[in-house]
Tab-separated table of C-alpha atoms and ligand atoms in Angstrom:
chain	number	residue	atom	x	y	z
A	1	MET	CA	6.767	18.618	-27.241
A	2	TYR	CA	7.438	16.181	-23.941
A	3	ALA	CA	8.557	17.029	-20.211
A	4	ARG	CA	11.237	13.656	-20.413
A	5	ILE	CA	12.590	12.693	-16.595
A	6	ALA	CA	16.515	13.454	-17.083
A	7	GLY	CA	17.143	12.351	-13.322
A	8	THR	CA	15.622	12.009	-9.864
A	9	GLY	CA	17.153	11.792	-6.560
A	10	SER	CA	15.691	11.418	-2.984
A	11	TYR	CA	17.187	12.228	0.513
A	12	LEU	CA	16.075	10.987	3.841
A	13	PRO	CA	17.096	11.937	7.161
A	14	ASP	CA	19.662	10.320	9.498
A	15	ARG	CA	17.306	9.170	12.705
A	16	VAL	CA	14.774	6.147	12.105
A	17	LEU	CA	12.006	6.133	14.356
A	18	THR	CA	10.429	2.297	14.761
A	19	ASN	CA	7.580	1.060	15.299
A	20	ARG	CA	8.908	-0.082	18.833
A	21	GLU	CA	10.339	3.806	19.907
A	22	LEU	CA	6.227	4.606	19.460
A	23	GLU	CA	4.980	1.523	22.237
A	24	THR	CA	6.946	3.445	24.400
A	25	MET	CA	4.945	6.625	23.823
A	26	VAL	CA	1.520	6.288	23.042
A	27	ASP	CA	-0.979	3.128	23.098
A	28	THR	CA	-0.089	1.435	20.402
A	29	SER	CA	2.122	-1.836	18.606
A	30	ASP	CA	4.049	-2.117	16.373
A	31	GLN	CA	1.956	-5.349	15.278
A	32	TRP	CA	-1.401	-2.418	14.755
A	33	ILE	CA	0.125	-0.481	12.644
A	34	ARG	CA	2.272	-2.830	10.325
A	35	ASP	CA	-1.225	-4.539	10.174
A	36	ARG	CA	-2.593	-1.149	9.547
A	37	THR	CA	-1.024	0.792	7.862
A	38	GLY	CA	1.846	-1.542	6.438
A	39	ILE	CA	4.489	0.895	7.980
A	40	CYS	CA	7.356	-0.553	9.641
A	41	GLU	CA	10.197	2.947	10.631
A	42	ARG	CA	9.565	6.229	9.540
A	43	ARG	CA	12.519	9.283	9.756
A	44	VAL	CA	12.797	11.923	11.558
A	45	ALA	CA	14.877	15.521	10.641
A	46	ALA	CA	17.623	16.049	12.798
A	47	GLU	CA	16.820	19.794	15.667
A	48	GLY	CA	18.120	22.410	12.870
A	49	GLN	CA	17.377	20.309	10.328
A	50	THR	CA	14.702	21.602	7.405
A	51	THR	CA	12.733	20.892	4.960
A	52	CYS	CA	15.122	23.102	2.662
A	53	ASP	CA	18.100	21.230	3.773
A	54	LEU	CA	16.134	17.890	2.663
A	55	ALA	CA	15.410	19.582	-0.218
A	56	GLU	CA	18.671	20.278	-1.217
A	57	GLN	CA	20.360	16.326	-0.574
A	58	ALA	CA	17.671	14.970	-2.944
A	59	ALA	CA	17.399	17.971	-5.842
A	60	LEU	CA	21.917	17.473	-5.895
A	61	ARG	CA	21.619	13.908	-6.270
A	62	ALA	CA	18.843	14.764	-9.210
A	63	LEU	CA	20.243	16.801	-11.020
A	64	ASP	CA	23.870	14.395	-10.928
A	65	ALA	CA	21.747	12.056	-12.311
A	66	ALA	CA	20.332	13.993	-14.904
A	67	GLY	CA	24.271	15.161	-15.422
A	68	LEU	CA	23.296	19.014	-15.787
A	69	LYS	CA	24.112	22.167	-13.730
A	70	PRO	CA	22.663	24.396	-11.451
A	71	ALA	CA	22.608	26.665	-14.791
A	72	ASP	CA	20.777	24.623	-16.652
A	73	ILE	CA	18.004	25.060	-14.736
A	74	ASP	CA	15.589	27.428	-15.884
A	75	LEU	CA	12.674	26.392	-13.587
A	76	LEU	CA	12.260	25.753	-10.115
A	77	ILE	CA	8.846	24.221	-8.092
A	78	VAL	CA	9.057	23.027	-4.456
A	79	GLY	CA	5.951	20.547	-3.300
A	80	THR	CA	5.991	21.377	0.414
A	81	THR	CA	3.400	21.686	3.452
A	82	THR	CA	6.396	22.706	5.971
A	83	PRO	CA	8.267	25.394	4.569
A	84	ASP	CA	11.380	26.259	6.252
A	85	VAL	CA	9.942	29.815	7.280
A	86	VAL	CA	6.253	31.613	6.100
A	87	PHE	CA	8.360	33.797	3.282
A	88	PRO	CA	11.080	33.041	1.485
A	89	SER	CA	9.535	30.364	-0.327
A	90	THR	CA	11.212	26.923	0.262
A	91	ALA	CA	12.175	26.791	-3.422
A	92	CYS	CA	13.499	30.310	-3.535
A	93	LEU	CA	16.215	29.448	-0.449
A	94	LEU	CA	16.640	26.334	-2.434
A	95	GLN	CA	17.239	28.455	-5.182
A	96	HIS	CA	20.052	30.039	-3.595
A	97	ARG	CA	21.910	27.341	-1.980
A	98	LEU	CA	21.560	25.513	-5.521
A	99	GLY	CA	23.303	29.036	-7.285
A	100	LEU	CA	20.405	28.125	-9.938
A	101	GLY	CA	20.475	31.763	-10.924
A	102	GLU	CA	17.374	33.927	-11.622
A	103	CYS	CA	14.923	31.345	-13.175
A	104	GLY	CA	11.176	31.543	-11.229
A	105	ALA	CA	11.267	29.948	-8.074
A	106	PHE	CA	7.923	28.854	-5.882
A	107	ASP	CA	6.154	25.870	-3.496
A	108	VAL	CA	3.047	24.811	-4.262
A	109	ASN	CA	0.998	23.578	-1.194
A	110	ALA	CA	-1.020	20.751	-1.694
A	111	ALA	CA	-0.591	18.906	0.725
A	112	CYS	CA	0.451	15.160	-0.038
A	113	SER	CA	-0.596	16.309	-3.829
A	114	GLY	CA	2.406	18.935	-3.580
A	115	PHE	CA	4.466	16.512	-5.666
A	116	ILE	CA	2.039	15.482	-8.237
A	117	TYR	CA	0.757	19.526	-8.375
A	118	ALA	CA	4.243	20.724	-8.871
A	119	LEU	CA	4.717	17.786	-11.825
A	120	SER	CA	1.244	19.291	-13.681
A	121	VAL	CA	2.742	22.808	-13.603
A	122	ALA	CA	6.389	21.915	-15.250
A	123	ASP	CA	4.951	19.599	-18.140
A	124	GLN	CA	2.758	22.507	-18.393
A	125	PHE	CA	6.147	25.253	-18.634
A	126	ILE	CA	8.060	22.959	-20.752
A	127	ARG	CA	4.687	21.972	-23.365
A	128	THR	CA	4.258	25.647	-24.079
A	129	GLY	CA	7.712	26.313	-24.121
A	130	SER	CA	8.267	28.448	-21.058
A	131	ALA	CA	11.356	26.573	-19.836
A	132	LYS	CA	13.550	23.821	-21.129
A	133	CYS	CA	14.715	22.139	-18.018
A	134	VAL	CA	12.326	22.419	-14.432
A	135	LEU	CA	13.846	20.833	-10.798
A	136	VAL	CA	10.919	19.864	-9.550
A	137	VAL	CA	10.801	18.946	-5.362
A	138	GLY	CA	9.102	17.276	-2.967
A	139	ALA	CA	10.301	17.764	0.155
A	140	GLU	CA	8.261	17.851	4.012
A	141	THR	CA	9.405	18.113	7.788
A	142	LEU	CA	5.592	16.457	9.046
A	143	THR	CA	7.061	15.376	12.078
A	144	ARG	CA	7.546	19.371	13.189
A	145	MET	CA	3.579	19.670	13.228
A	146	ILE	CA	2.784	15.826	15.545
A	147	ASP	CA	0.898	15.968	18.235
A	148	TRP	CA	3.091	13.263	19.650
A	149	ASN	CA	0.185	12.210	21.907
A	150	ASP	CA	-1.761	11.460	19.205
A	151	ARG	CA	-2.351	7.732	18.049
A	152	GLY	CA	-4.027	8.252	15.352
A	153	THR	CA	-1.540	10.366	13.378
A	154	CYS	CA	1.558	9.873	15.154
A	155	VAL	CA	2.595	6.835	13.929
A	156	LEU	CA	1.571	7.643	10.369
A	157	PHE	CA	4.213	10.508	9.432
A	158	GLY	CA	7.554	11.223	8.259
A	159	ASP	CA	9.709	13.517	6.957
A	160	GLY	CA	12.532	13.393	3.845
A	161	ALA	CA	13.061	14.538	0.460
A	162	GLY	CA	12.693	13.276	-3.685
A	163	ALA	CA	13.347	15.332	-7.093
A	164	ALA	CA	13.221	14.706	-10.330
A	165	VAL	CA	14.622	17.396	-13.608
A	166	LEU	CA	12.016	17.471	-16.285
A	167	ARG	CA	13.178	18.120	-19.622
A	168	ALA	CA	12.204	19.205	-22.734
A	169	ASP	CA	12.530	16.462	-25.523
A	170	PRO	CA	10.929	15.113	-28.811
A	171	GLU	CA	9.930	11.326	-26.963
A	172	PRO	CA	7.657	11.287	-24.450
A	173	GLY	CA	8.039	11.735	-21.548
A	174	ILE	CA	4.688	12.618	-19.606
A	175	LEU	CA	1.740	11.866	-21.218
A	176	SER	CA	-0.875	13.790	-18.972
A	177	THR	CA	-1.112	14.979	-15.485
A	178	HIS	CA	-4.788	15.505	-14.023
A	179	ILE	CA	-5.606	17.770	-11.302
A	180	HIS	CA	-8.295	18.686	-8.699
A	181	ALA	CA	-9.732	19.947	-5.178
A	182	ASN	CA	-12.302	20.091	-3.209
A	183	GLY	CA	-12.250	22.164	0.130
A	184	GLY	CA	-15.284	20.671	1.500
A	185	TYR	CA	-13.675	17.498	2.708
A	186	GLY	CA	-10.666	20.215	4.703
A	187	ASP	CA	-11.901	19.423	7.908
A	188	LEU	CA	-11.152	16.038	7.990
A	189	LEU	CA	-7.277	16.573	7.518
A	190	LYS	CA	-6.231	19.640	8.688
A	191	THR	CA	-4.290	22.154	10.986
A	192	ASP	CA	-6.092	24.311	12.676
A	193	VAL	CA	-3.316	27.496	13.489
A	194	GLY	CA	-2.148	29.730	11.392
A	195	VAL	CA	-0.156	33.424	10.653
A	196	SER	CA	-3.630	34.824	9.553
A	197	ARG	CA	-5.866	32.978	12.116
A	198	GLY	CA	-2.918	33.516	14.777
A	199	PHE	CA	-1.434	30.679	16.846
A	200	LEU	CA	-3.194	29.687	19.708
A	201	ALA	CA	-1.862	29.859	23.334
A	202	GLU	CA	-2.996	27.602	25.290
A	203	LYS	CA	-1.569	25.584	22.146
A	204	GLY	CA	1.913	26.221	22.388
A	205	GLY	CA	1.207	28.704	19.756
A	206	GLY	CA	2.176	25.371	17.712
A	207	VAL	CA	0.425	23.909	14.525
A	208	ARG	CA	-0.290	20.493	14.941
A	209	VAL	CA	-2.350	18.230	12.085
A	210	SER	CA	-5.548	17.010	13.264
A	211	MET	CA	-6.844	13.375	10.877
A	212	ARG	CA	-10.512	11.937	11.150
A	213	GLY	CA	-8.722	8.673	9.178
A	214	ASN	CA	-11.055	6.617	8.904
A	215	GLU	CA	-13.307	9.224	6.980
A	216	VAL	CA	-9.829	9.910	4.850
A	217	PHE	CA	-9.810	6.685	4.176
A	218	LYS	CA	-12.586	5.778	2.588
A	219	VAL	CA	-12.831	8.940	0.482
A	220	ALA	CA	-8.969	8.527	-0.215
A	221	VAL	CA	-9.605	4.947	-1.696
A	222	ASN	CA	-12.413	5.759	-4.159
A	223	THR	CA	-11.289	9.684	-4.734
A	224	LEU	CA	-7.988	7.527	-6.210
A	225	GLY	CA	-9.873	5.036	-7.947
A	226	ARG	CA	-11.352	7.460	-9.996
A	227	ILE	CA	-8.226	9.686	-10.861
A	228	VAL	CA	-6.912	6.297	-12.724
A	229	ASP	CA	-9.906	5.864	-14.540
A	230	GLU	CA	-9.682	9.315	-15.968
A	231	THR	CA	-5.575	8.825	-16.709
A	232	LEU	CA	-6.187	6.311	-18.467
A	233	ALA	CA	-9.544	7.569	-20.359
A	234	ALA	CA	-7.696	10.685	-21.135
A	235	ASN	CA	-4.412	8.121	-23.482
A	236	GLN	CA	-6.602	6.109	-24.324
A	237	LEU	CA	-5.184	3.651	-22.504
A	238	ASP	CA	-5.895	0.273	-20.630
A	239	LYS	CA	-4.871	-0.961	-17.212
A	240	SER	CA	-3.129	-3.376	-19.247
A	241	ASP	CA	-0.430	-0.649	-20.810
A	242	LEU	CA	0.971	0.216	-17.322
A	243	ASP	CA	3.765	-1.179	-16.315
A	244	TRP	CA	4.408	0.730	-12.994
A	245	LEU	CA	1.611	2.281	-10.652
A	246	ILE	CA	4.288	4.607	-8.450
A	247	PRO	CA	1.418	5.649	-5.721
A	248	HIS	CA	1.503	7.824	-2.854
A	249	GLN	CA	2.774	6.564	0.569
A	250	ALA	CA	0.444	7.246	3.196
A	251	ASN	CA	-1.025	3.634	3.439
A	252	LEU	CA	-1.012	0.254	2.364
A	253	ARG	CA	-4.092	-1.160	2.388
A	254	ILE	CA	-4.918	2.658	-0.160
A	255	ILE	CA	-2.383	1.209	-2.091
A	256	LYS	CA	-3.332	-2.341	-2.143
A	257	ALA	CA	-6.687	-0.741	-3.268
A	258	THR	CA	-5.967	1.166	-6.512
A	259	ALA	CA	-3.306	-1.507	-7.528
A	260	LYS	CA	-7.116	-4.016	-6.990
A	261	LYS	CA	-8.910	-1.523	-9.162
A	262	LEU	CA	-6.021	-1.764	-11.861
A	263	GLN	CA	-6.018	-5.806	-12.013
A	264	MET	CA	-2.183	-4.915	-11.265
A	265	SER	CA	-0.374	-7.521	-9.732
A	266	MET	CA	1.435	-5.786	-6.346
A	267	ASP	CA	4.746	-7.034	-8.181
A	268	GLN	CA	3.866	-3.908	-10.284
A	269	VAL	CA	3.738	-1.380	-7.219
A	270	ILE	CA	6.227	0.643	-6.602
A	271	VAL	CA	6.038	0.285	-2.093
A	272	THR	CA	8.435	2.738	0.117
A	273	VAL	CA	5.803	3.573	3.010
A	274	ASP	CA	7.400	0.344	5.409
A	275	LYS	CA	10.434	2.853	5.464
A	276	HIS	CA	9.581	5.934	5.493
A	277	GLY	CA	5.700	6.509	6.663
A	278	ASN	CA	3.086	8.963	4.961
A	279	THR	CA	6.499	12.003	3.877
A	280	SER	CA	3.505	14.587	2.715
A	281	ALA	CA	4.491	15.392	-1.241
A	282	ALA	CA	7.767	13.714	-0.889
A	283	SER	CA	5.803	10.647	-1.148
A	284	VAL	CA	5.711	9.594	-4.665
A	285	PRO	CA	8.854	11.325	-5.729
A	286	LEU	CA	10.894	9.075	-3.381
A	287	ALA	CA	9.169	5.987	-4.276
A	288	LEU	CA	9.629	7.038	-7.881
A	289	ASP	CA	13.539	8.072	-7.079
A	290	HIS	CA	13.453	4.035	-5.536
A	291	ALA	CA	11.790	2.480	-8.402
A	292	ILE	CA	14.941	4.165	-10.868
A	293	ARG	CA	17.663	3.365	-8.778
A	294	SER	CA	17.236	0.230	-8.421
A	295	GLY	CA	16.478	-0.884	-11.699
A	296	ARG	CA	13.045	-2.515	-11.539
A	297	VAL	CA	11.321	0.804	-13.619
A	298	GLN	CA	13.486	1.118	-17.278
A	299	ARG	CA	13.520	3.317	-19.986
A	300	GLY	CA	10.465	3.267	-21.960
A	301	GLU	CA	7.648	1.711	-19.171
A	302	LYS	CA	5.146	3.285	-18.986
A	303	LEU	CA	4.384	4.755	-15.479
A	304	LEU	CA	0.860	6.073	-13.307
A	305	LEU	CA	1.818	8.113	-10.497
A	306	GLU	CA	-1.005	9.395	-8.525
A	307	ALA	CA	-1.296	10.895	-5.080
A	308	PHE	CA	-4.098	12.246	-2.719
A	309	GLY	CA	-4.347	14.674	0.712
A	310	GLY	CA	-5.281	17.323	2.719
A	311	GLY	CA	-7.751	20.207	1.029
A	312	PHE	CA	-9.406	17.135	0.091
A	313	THR	CA	-6.124	17.736	-3.024
A	314	TRP	CA	-5.495	14.782	-5.662
A	315	GLY	CA	-3.749	13.921	-8.852
A	316	ALA	CA	-1.947	11.959	-11.777
A	317	ALA	CA	0.410	12.146	-13.940
A	318	LEU	CA	0.805	9.203	-16.998
A	319	ILE	CA	4.447	9.452	-18.177
A	320	VAL	CA	7.211	7.162	-20.359
A	321	TYR	CA	9.904	7.470	-18.234
B	401	UT7	O1	-1.808	10.912	3.226
B	401	UT7	C1	-2.866	11.614	2.959
B	401	UT7	C2	-4.550	10.915	3.756
B	401	UT7	N1	-4.223	10.962	5.016
B	401	UT7	C3	-4.651	8.607	4.110
B	401	UT7	O2	-4.682	8.755	3.582
B	401	UT7	C4	-4.283	8.044	5.451
B	401	UT7	C5	-5.723	8.036	5.316
B	401	UT7	N2	-6.619	7.216	7.000
B	401	UT7	C6	-5.658	5.723	7.002
B	401	UT7	O3	-4.678	5.723	6.691
B	401	UT7	C7	-6.549	5.023	8.234
B	401	UT7	O4	-8.016	5.424	8.480
B	401	UT7	C8	-5.531	4.932	9.974
B	401	UT7	C9	-3.863	4.286	9.889
B	401	UT7	C10	-5.590	6.113	10.104
B	401	UT7	C11	-6.687	4.150	10.862
B	401	UT7	O5	-6.399	2.880	10.255
B	401	UT7	P1	-8.509	2.525	9.976
B	401	UT7	O6	-8.677	0.632	10.212
B	401	UT7	O7	-9.403	3.589	9.341
B	401	UT7	O8	-8.839	2.497	11.635
B	401	UT7	P2	-10.044	3.365	12.327
B	401	UT7	O9	-9.106	5.173	12.500
B	401	UT7	O10	-11.025	2.700	12.589
B	401	UT7	O11	-9.661	2.926	14.054
B	401	UT7	C12	-9.517	1.603	14.537
B	401	UT7	C13	-9.377	1.233	15.891
B	401	UT7	C14	-9.685	1.977	16.815
B	401	UT7	O12	-10.173	2.168	18.007
B	401	UT7	P3	-11.952	1.127	18.829
B	401	UT7	O13	-12.338	2.535	18.212
B	401	UT7	O14	-11.828	-0.199	17.768
B	401	UT7	O15	-11.844	0.909	19.352
B	401	UT7	C15	-9.077	3.682	17.139
B	401	UT7	O16	-8.432	4.152	18.580
B	401	UT7	O17	-8.058	0.775	15.983
B	401	UT7	C16	-7.827	2.377	17.249
B	401	UT7	N3	-5.961	3.089	16.466
B	401	UT7	C17	-5.297	2.546	17.459
B	401	UT7	N4	-5.255	1.461	17.928
B	401	UT7	C18	-3.799	1.141	17.898
B	401	UT7	C19	-6.446	4.112	15.779
B	401	UT7	N5	-4.533	4.621	16.393
B	401	UT7	C20	-4.352	3.238	16.961
B	401	UT7	C21	-2.861	2.694	16.513
B	401	UT7	N6	-2.903	2.381	17.736
B	401	UT7	N7	-2.122	3.585	16.530
């Protein structure tokens, strides 16, 4: 039994934050941001609009595309690093909103790799026959933990959500998923405060992302190169067998490096980072939904999804759409 993509959906908040606006906030330029990241604009959730609100819209669109009702879902997994509250999990909040019944529902925190991790878990449930129809969501409000005075991070991140409904099917489907982590790199991309460590009064109690960008960049390029090799080898496939690369949308230069490693033309790579920046766990399902709705990706084609993020975590999925 394979996990087959039955439908996808995505959602971006209305508010657009342009590079030009960021020029008025920190010492940066539209040119620098475009040249170094490929980002032109990002979205920011409205005041009071939460990760669950974004997730709900993406999930409703995915259910609609799949032609399924909430009652058909028997497992819900949400990849997020920016939950509405510590608990209930965003998955439990979303389950109730969507009226999914009493299916299992939980969050996965793997930073930017959250959707790939969640997809991997969903795939295991479907392969073993434990679930027939799984809703997988990646949703984030990263801008809520951005230091708007730090030009090294504030130009990069944005808010959004993406979702996919997976159904058990004798036809492929997800061929394989691969997840990895190395906590030894934790300090390169992190937040310093939390429930158990405590919140620092002098920092206003806020959670803030800090990143040693250039070091993250180098490890990301190298690691993504290795995970795509691992994924192809596990399926005894060659680079030339791939139809599409649907990468994590963090930096266009990282995406181009992975495409080059795969000897794929940029025409075979889905790029949406220009429109929404790095939306962490939402980035891969946003790109996937764009690829499908725009008609670029067709049924039967082979897609390689990959992501890399804080932890470090990384992962890939090879899928016949
Ligand atoms: O999704 C999770 C994983 N995250 C990532 O994959 C992000 C990985 N990292 C990156 O995408 C890139 O490293 C960045 C886009 C963050 C930075 O690009 P870079 O080419 O690695 O630049 P850099 O950090 O080496 O900085 C180059 C220069 C520095 O100035 P000096 O020291 O050369 O004078 C920075 O201070 O660019 C400066 N700089 C900026 N200048 C204008 C850093 N941020 C900015 C900025 N605007 N926003």
